[in-house]
mmCIF file of C-alpha atoms and ligand atoms in Angstrom:
data_model
loop_
_atom_site.group_PDB
_atom_site.id
_atom_site.type_symbol
_atom_site.label_atom_id
_atom_site.label_comp_id
_atom_site.label_asym_id
_atom_site.label_seq_id
_atom_site.Cartn_x
_atom_site.Cartn_y
_atom_site.Cartn_z
ATOM 1 C CA MET A 1 64.309 34.478 -10.507
ATOM 2 C CA GLY A 2 65.013 33.501 -6.922
ATOM 3 C CA LYS A 3 62.711 33.705 -3.938
ATOM 4 C CA THR A 4 63.176 35.528 -0.640
ATOM 5 C CA VAL A 5 62.544 33.717 2.629
ATOM 6 C CA ILE A 6 59.927 34.824 5.153
ATOM 7 C CA LEU A 7 61.169 33.592 8.537
ATOM 8 C CA SER A 8 58.839 32.503 11.329
ATOM 9 C CA ASN A 9 59.971 31.220 14.739
ATOM 10 C CA GLY A 10 57.114 29.174 16.155
ATOM 11 C CA HIS A 11 55.475 30.129 19.507
ATOM 12 C CA GLY A 12 56.477 32.789 22.035
ATOM 13 C CA GLY A 13 59.819 33.548 23.624
ATOM 14 C CA VAL A 14 60.952 34.118 27.221
ATOM 15 C CA ILE A 15 60.349 37.577 28.738
ATOM 16 C CA ASN A 16 62.042 38.284 32.083
ATOM 17 C CA GLY A 17 62.313 34.570 32.779
ATOM 18 C CA LYS A 18 58.705 33.819 31.871
ATOM 19 C CA TYR A 19 57.975 31.598 28.875
ATOM 20 C CA GLN A 20 55.091 33.095 26.907
ATOM 21 C CA THR A 21 53.509 29.875 25.602
ATOM 22 C CA ALA A 22 51.545 27.184 27.443
ATOM 23 C CA GLY A 23 52.958 23.684 26.940
ATOM 24 C CA LYS A 24 55.441 23.453 24.036
ATOM 25 C CA ARG A 25 58.397 22.545 26.258
ATOM 26 C CA SER A 26 60.563 19.556 27.144
ATOM 27 C CA PRO A 27 60.418 17.607 30.374
ATOM 28 C CA LYS A 28 62.977 18.748 32.957
ATOM 29 C CA ARG A 29 66.242 16.907 32.366
ATOM 30 C CA GLU A 30 69.952 17.609 32.948
ATOM 31 C CA HIS A 31 69.969 20.982 31.165
ATOM 32 C CA GLY A 32 66.583 22.024 32.576
ATOM 33 C CA VAL A 33 63.408 22.642 30.621
ATOM 34 C CA LEU A 34 63.804 23.457 26.929
ATOM 35 C CA TYR A 35 61.122 25.906 25.792
ATOM 36 C CA GLU A 36 60.298 25.345 22.157
ATOM 37 C CA GLY A 37 59.732 29.034 21.349
ATOM 38 C CA MET A 38 63.112 29.879 22.901
ATOM 39 C CA PHE A 39 64.860 27.209 20.854
ATOM 40 C CA ASN A 40 63.069 28.257 17.646
ATOM 41 C CA ARG A 41 64.465 31.777 18.225
ATOM 42 C CA TRP A 42 67.987 30.401 18.675
ATOM 43 C CA VAL A 43 67.663 28.929 15.172
ATOM 44 C CA VAL A 44 66.005 31.901 13.473
ATOM 45 C CA ASN A 45 68.271 34.450 15.200
ATOM 46 C CA GLY A 46 71.291 32.457 13.999
ATOM 47 C CA VAL A 47 69.899 32.362 10.467
ATOM 48 C CA ILE A 48 69.254 36.122 10.547
ATOM 49 C CA GLU A 49 72.777 36.870 11.758
ATOM 50 C CA GLU A 50 74.302 34.820 8.945
ATOM 51 C CA LEU A 51 71.994 36.275 6.258
ATOM 52 C CA ASP A 52 72.946 39.782 7.449
ATOM 53 C CA ARG A 53 76.630 38.879 7.154
ATOM 54 C CA ILE A 54 76.342 37.515 3.599
ATOM 55 C CA GLY A 55 73.870 40.150 2.396
ATOM 56 C CA ILE A 56 70.905 37.895 1.573
ATOM 57 C CA PRO A 57 67.556 39.650 2.191
ATOM 58 C CA TYR A 58 64.769 38.136 4.298
ATOM 59 C CA TYR A 59 61.440 38.959 5.915
ATOM 60 C CA HIS A 60 60.553 38.039 9.495
ATOM 61 C CA VAL A 61 56.939 37.713 10.663
ATOM 62 C CA SER A 62 57.553 37.003 14.360
ATOM 63 C CA PRO A 63 60.309 39.279 15.676
ATOM 64 C CA GLU A 64 58.623 39.861 19.055
ATOM 65 C CA LEU A 65 58.968 37.676 22.161
ATOM 66 C CA THR A 66 55.229 37.592 22.853
ATOM 67 C CA ASP A 67 53.305 34.654 21.402
ATOM 68 C CA ILE A 68 51.422 36.064 18.426
ATOM 69 C CA SER A 69 48.526 34.078 16.994
ATOM 70 C CA LEU A 70 48.803 31.902 13.915
ATOM 71 C CA LYS A 71 46.338 34.248 12.228
ATOM 72 C CA THR A 72 48.612 37.230 12.907
ATOM 73 C CA ARG A 73 51.531 35.325 11.376
ATOM 74 C CA VAL A 74 49.473 34.475 8.305
ATOM 75 C CA ASP A 75 48.181 38.066 8.019
ATOM 76 C CA ARG A 76 51.771 39.331 8.072
ATOM 77 C CA VAL A 77 52.752 36.817 5.388
ATOM 78 C CA LYS A 78 49.798 37.977 3.252
ATOM 79 C CA LYS A 79 50.844 41.606 3.667
ATOM 80 C CA ILE A 80 54.382 40.805 2.490
ATOM 81 C CA TYR A 81 53.021 38.703 -0.385
ATOM 82 C CA ASN A 82 50.846 41.610 -1.553
ATOM 83 C CA SER A 83 53.952 43.626 -2.371
ATOM 84 C CA ASP A 84 56.406 40.807 -3.159
ATOM 85 C CA LYS A 85 55.201 37.611 -4.877
ATOM 86 C CA ASP A 86 58.657 35.984 -4.969
ATOM 87 C CA VAL A 87 58.606 34.800 -1.372
ATOM 88 C CA TYR A 88 58.094 31.595 0.619
ATOM 89 C CA LEU A 89 57.617 30.884 4.304
ATOM 90 C CA LEU A 90 60.079 28.950 6.476
ATOM 91 C CA ASP A 91 58.456 28.133 9.824
ATOM 92 C CA VAL A 92 60.927 26.727 12.384
ATOM 93 C CA HIS A 93 59.796 24.365 15.180
ATOM 94 C CA ALA A 94 60.897 21.522 17.439
ATOM 95 C CA ASN A 95 58.870 18.336 17.829
ATOM 96 C CA ALA A 96 57.259 16.602 20.760
ATOM 97 C CA GLY A 97 55.994 13.052 21.022
ATOM 98 C CA GLY A 98 59.108 11.205 22.075
ATOM 99 C CA GLY A 99 60.586 10.345 18.675
ATOM 100 C CA GLU A 100 63.976 11.047 17.170
ATOM 101 C CA GLY A 101 65.108 12.945 14.096
ATOM 102 C CA VAL A 102 64.219 15.882 11.891
ATOM 103 C CA GLU A 103 61.359 16.240 9.423
ATOM 104 C CA GLY A 104 59.695 18.801 7.208
ATOM 105 C CA PHE A 105 56.111 19.499 6.217
ATOM 106 C CA THR A 106 54.219 21.059 3.327
ATOM 107 C CA THR A 107 50.472 21.092 2.657
ATOM 108 C CA ASP A 108 48.682 18.173 0.998
ATOM 109 C CA GLY A 109 49.231 17.587 -2.685
ATOM 110 C CA GLU A 110 51.847 18.759 -5.123
ATOM 111 C CA THR A 111 52.389 22.476 -4.760
ATOM 112 C CA GLY A 112 55.266 24.906 -5.252
ATOM 113 C CA SER A 113 56.144 24.167 -1.665
ATOM 114 C CA ASP A 114 57.359 20.639 -2.487
ATOM 115 C CA ALA A 115 60.335 21.798 -4.559
ATOM 116 C CA ILE A 116 61.352 24.228 -1.829
ATOM 117 C CA ALA A 117 60.971 21.575 0.869
ATOM 118 C CA GLU A 118 63.104 19.192 -1.173
ATOM 119 C CA ILE A 119 65.993 21.684 -1.326
ATOM 120 C CA PHE A 120 65.886 22.205 2.461
ATOM 121 C CA LEU A 121 65.618 18.497 3.264
ATOM 122 C CA CYS A 122 68.309 17.358 0.783
ATOM 123 C CA ASN A 123 70.716 19.841 2.331
ATOM 124 C CA ILE A 124 69.715 18.870 5.877
ATOM 125 C CA GLU A 125 70.363 15.231 5.009
ATOM 126 C CA GLU A 126 73.857 16.134 3.789
ATOM 127 C CA ASP A 127 74.645 18.533 6.635
ATOM 128 C CA LEU A 128 73.328 16.569 9.629
ATOM 129 C CA LYS A 129 75.177 13.311 9.105
ATOM 130 C CA ASP A 130 74.575 11.919 12.614
ATOM 131 C CA GLN A 131 70.886 12.772 12.787
ATOM 132 C CA LYS A 132 67.980 10.546 11.844
ATOM 133 C CA MET A 133 65.967 11.739 8.806
ATOM 134 C CA ARG A 134 62.240 11.183 9.214
ATOM 135 C CA PHE A 135 61.415 11.376 5.529
ATOM 136 C CA ASP A 136 58.329 10.156 3.709
ATOM 137 C CA PHE A 137 59.201 9.045 0.181
ATOM 138 C CA SER A 138 55.724 7.672 -0.575
ATOM 139 C CA ASP A 139 55.000 10.526 -3.005
ATOM 140 C CA GLY A 140 58.529 10.684 -4.420
ATOM 141 C CA ASP A 141 60.056 13.388 -2.235
ATOM 142 C CA ARG A 142 61.272 13.811 1.331
ATOM 143 C CA ASP A 143 58.633 16.017 2.912
ATOM 144 C CA LYS A 144 55.596 14.923 4.896
ATOM 145 C CA GLU A 145 52.264 16.532 4.211
ATOM 146 C CA SER A 146 49.980 18.064 6.767
ATOM 147 C CA ASN A 147 47.336 20.774 6.734
ATOM 148 C CA PHE A 148 48.820 22.852 9.533
ATOM 149 C CA TYR A 149 47.043 26.200 9.828
ATOM 150 C CA VAL A 150 50.022 28.287 8.748
ATOM 151 C CA LEU A 151 50.855 26.026 5.789
ATOM 152 C CA ARG A 152 47.221 25.903 4.656
ATOM 153 C CA ASN A 153 46.510 29.622 4.877
ATOM 154 C CA THR A 154 49.611 31.317 3.504
ATOM 155 C CA PRO A 155 49.235 32.476 -0.116
ATOM 156 C CA CYS A 156 52.860 31.614 -0.974
ATOM 157 C CA SER A 157 54.841 28.374 -0.774
ATOM 158 C CA ALA A 158 55.440 27.313 2.815
ATOM 159 C CA PHE A 159 57.725 24.815 4.533
ATOM 160 C CA LEU A 160 57.648 23.849 8.200
ATOM 161 C CA PHE A 161 60.854 22.410 9.652
ATOM 162 C CA GLU A 162 60.960 20.318 12.829
ATOM 163 C CA SER A 163 64.454 20.483 14.338
ATOM 164 C CA GLY A 164 64.256 17.410 16.583
ATOM 165 C CA PHE A 165 62.229 16.060 19.494
ATOM 166 C CA MET A 166 62.339 18.125 22.696
ATOM 167 C CA ASP A 167 61.150 15.126 24.697
ATOM 168 C CA GLY A 168 63.251 12.493 22.932
ATOM 169 C CA GLU A 169 66.289 11.489 24.984
ATOM 170 C CA LYS A 170 68.851 11.904 22.197
ATOM 171 C CA ASP A 171 67.290 14.941 20.533
ATOM 172 C CA TYR A 172 66.858 16.758 23.862
ATOM 173 C CA LYS A 173 70.673 16.688 24.107
ATOM 174 C CA ASN A 174 71.001 17.645 20.427
ATOM 175 C CA LEU A 175 68.757 20.680 20.802
ATOM 176 C CA TRP A 176 70.909 22.005 23.650
ATOM 177 C CA ASP A 177 74.136 21.311 21.733
ATOM 178 C CA ARG A 178 75.753 24.353 20.085
ATOM 179 C CA ASN A 179 77.288 22.258 17.300
ATOM 180 C CA TYR A 180 73.936 20.714 16.437
ATOM 181 C CA LEU A 181 72.275 24.132 16.501
ATOM 182 C CA GLN A 182 75.006 25.579 14.296
ATOM 183 C CA SER A 183 74.663 22.697 11.819
ATOM 184 C CA ILE A 184 70.948 23.428 11.473
ATOM 185 C CA VAL A 185 71.527 27.171 11.098
ATOM 186 C CA CYS A 186 74.229 26.649 8.436
ATOM 187 C CA SER A 187 72.100 24.173 6.511
ATOM 188 C CA LEU A 188 69.022 26.443 6.511
ATOM 189 C CA VAL A 189 71.178 29.395 5.404
ATOM 190 C CA ARG A 190 72.649 27.240 2.627
ATOM 191 C CA SER A 191 69.148 26.423 1.322
ATOM 192 C CA ILE A 192 67.873 29.997 1.695
ATOM 193 C CA THR A 193 70.900 31.215 -0.297
ATOM 194 C CA GLU A 194 70.437 28.555 -3.012
ATOM 195 C CA ILE A 195 66.743 29.411 -3.402
ATOM 196 C CA TYR A 196 67.498 33.148 -3.478
ATOM 197 C CA ASN A 197 70.232 32.724 -6.109
ATOM 198 C CA SER A 198 68.362 30.195 -8.283
HETATM 199 ZN ZN1 LIG B 201 56.001 24.143 17.411
#
């Protein structure tokens, strides 16, 4: 039986021109400042539109523009999980730190999250031909492991996707590029559909 995605767009959005989250933004370059929470919503909103069109169900724990706490996100995931056990979390972010490429995280150790992460990252590798894959094969699969709060505290499988580096020269351009954005949206939708139909 397949699993239904719980979508989370990391950080707050922009309300009347004011970004709701401290930090979490690119340096000012040719397109201006890229706010991570704004970008994360571009991705998740695109995913939602496509899932609506193809009739695949989803949950969404961060539909508001205000920056809700990580605990609130986790509490909402727990509430969904209480009534539907066949779910997993997809938390969408963009990186900082001046690198290049995409990567995905699950919690430490082998969990149900690893198989889900592997589906997302295999498809991303196929669908983003020109992008660098920051994979860690040391434990036999593509994901990296980290005890991020949201990954550690959700009761279901959870996968955190980093869409590129806001402050990396090449990725800053990628993140503003509609084709790049659309490639990410299509690839995430492809994985969500595969996991739902599996
Ligand atoms: Zn983030």
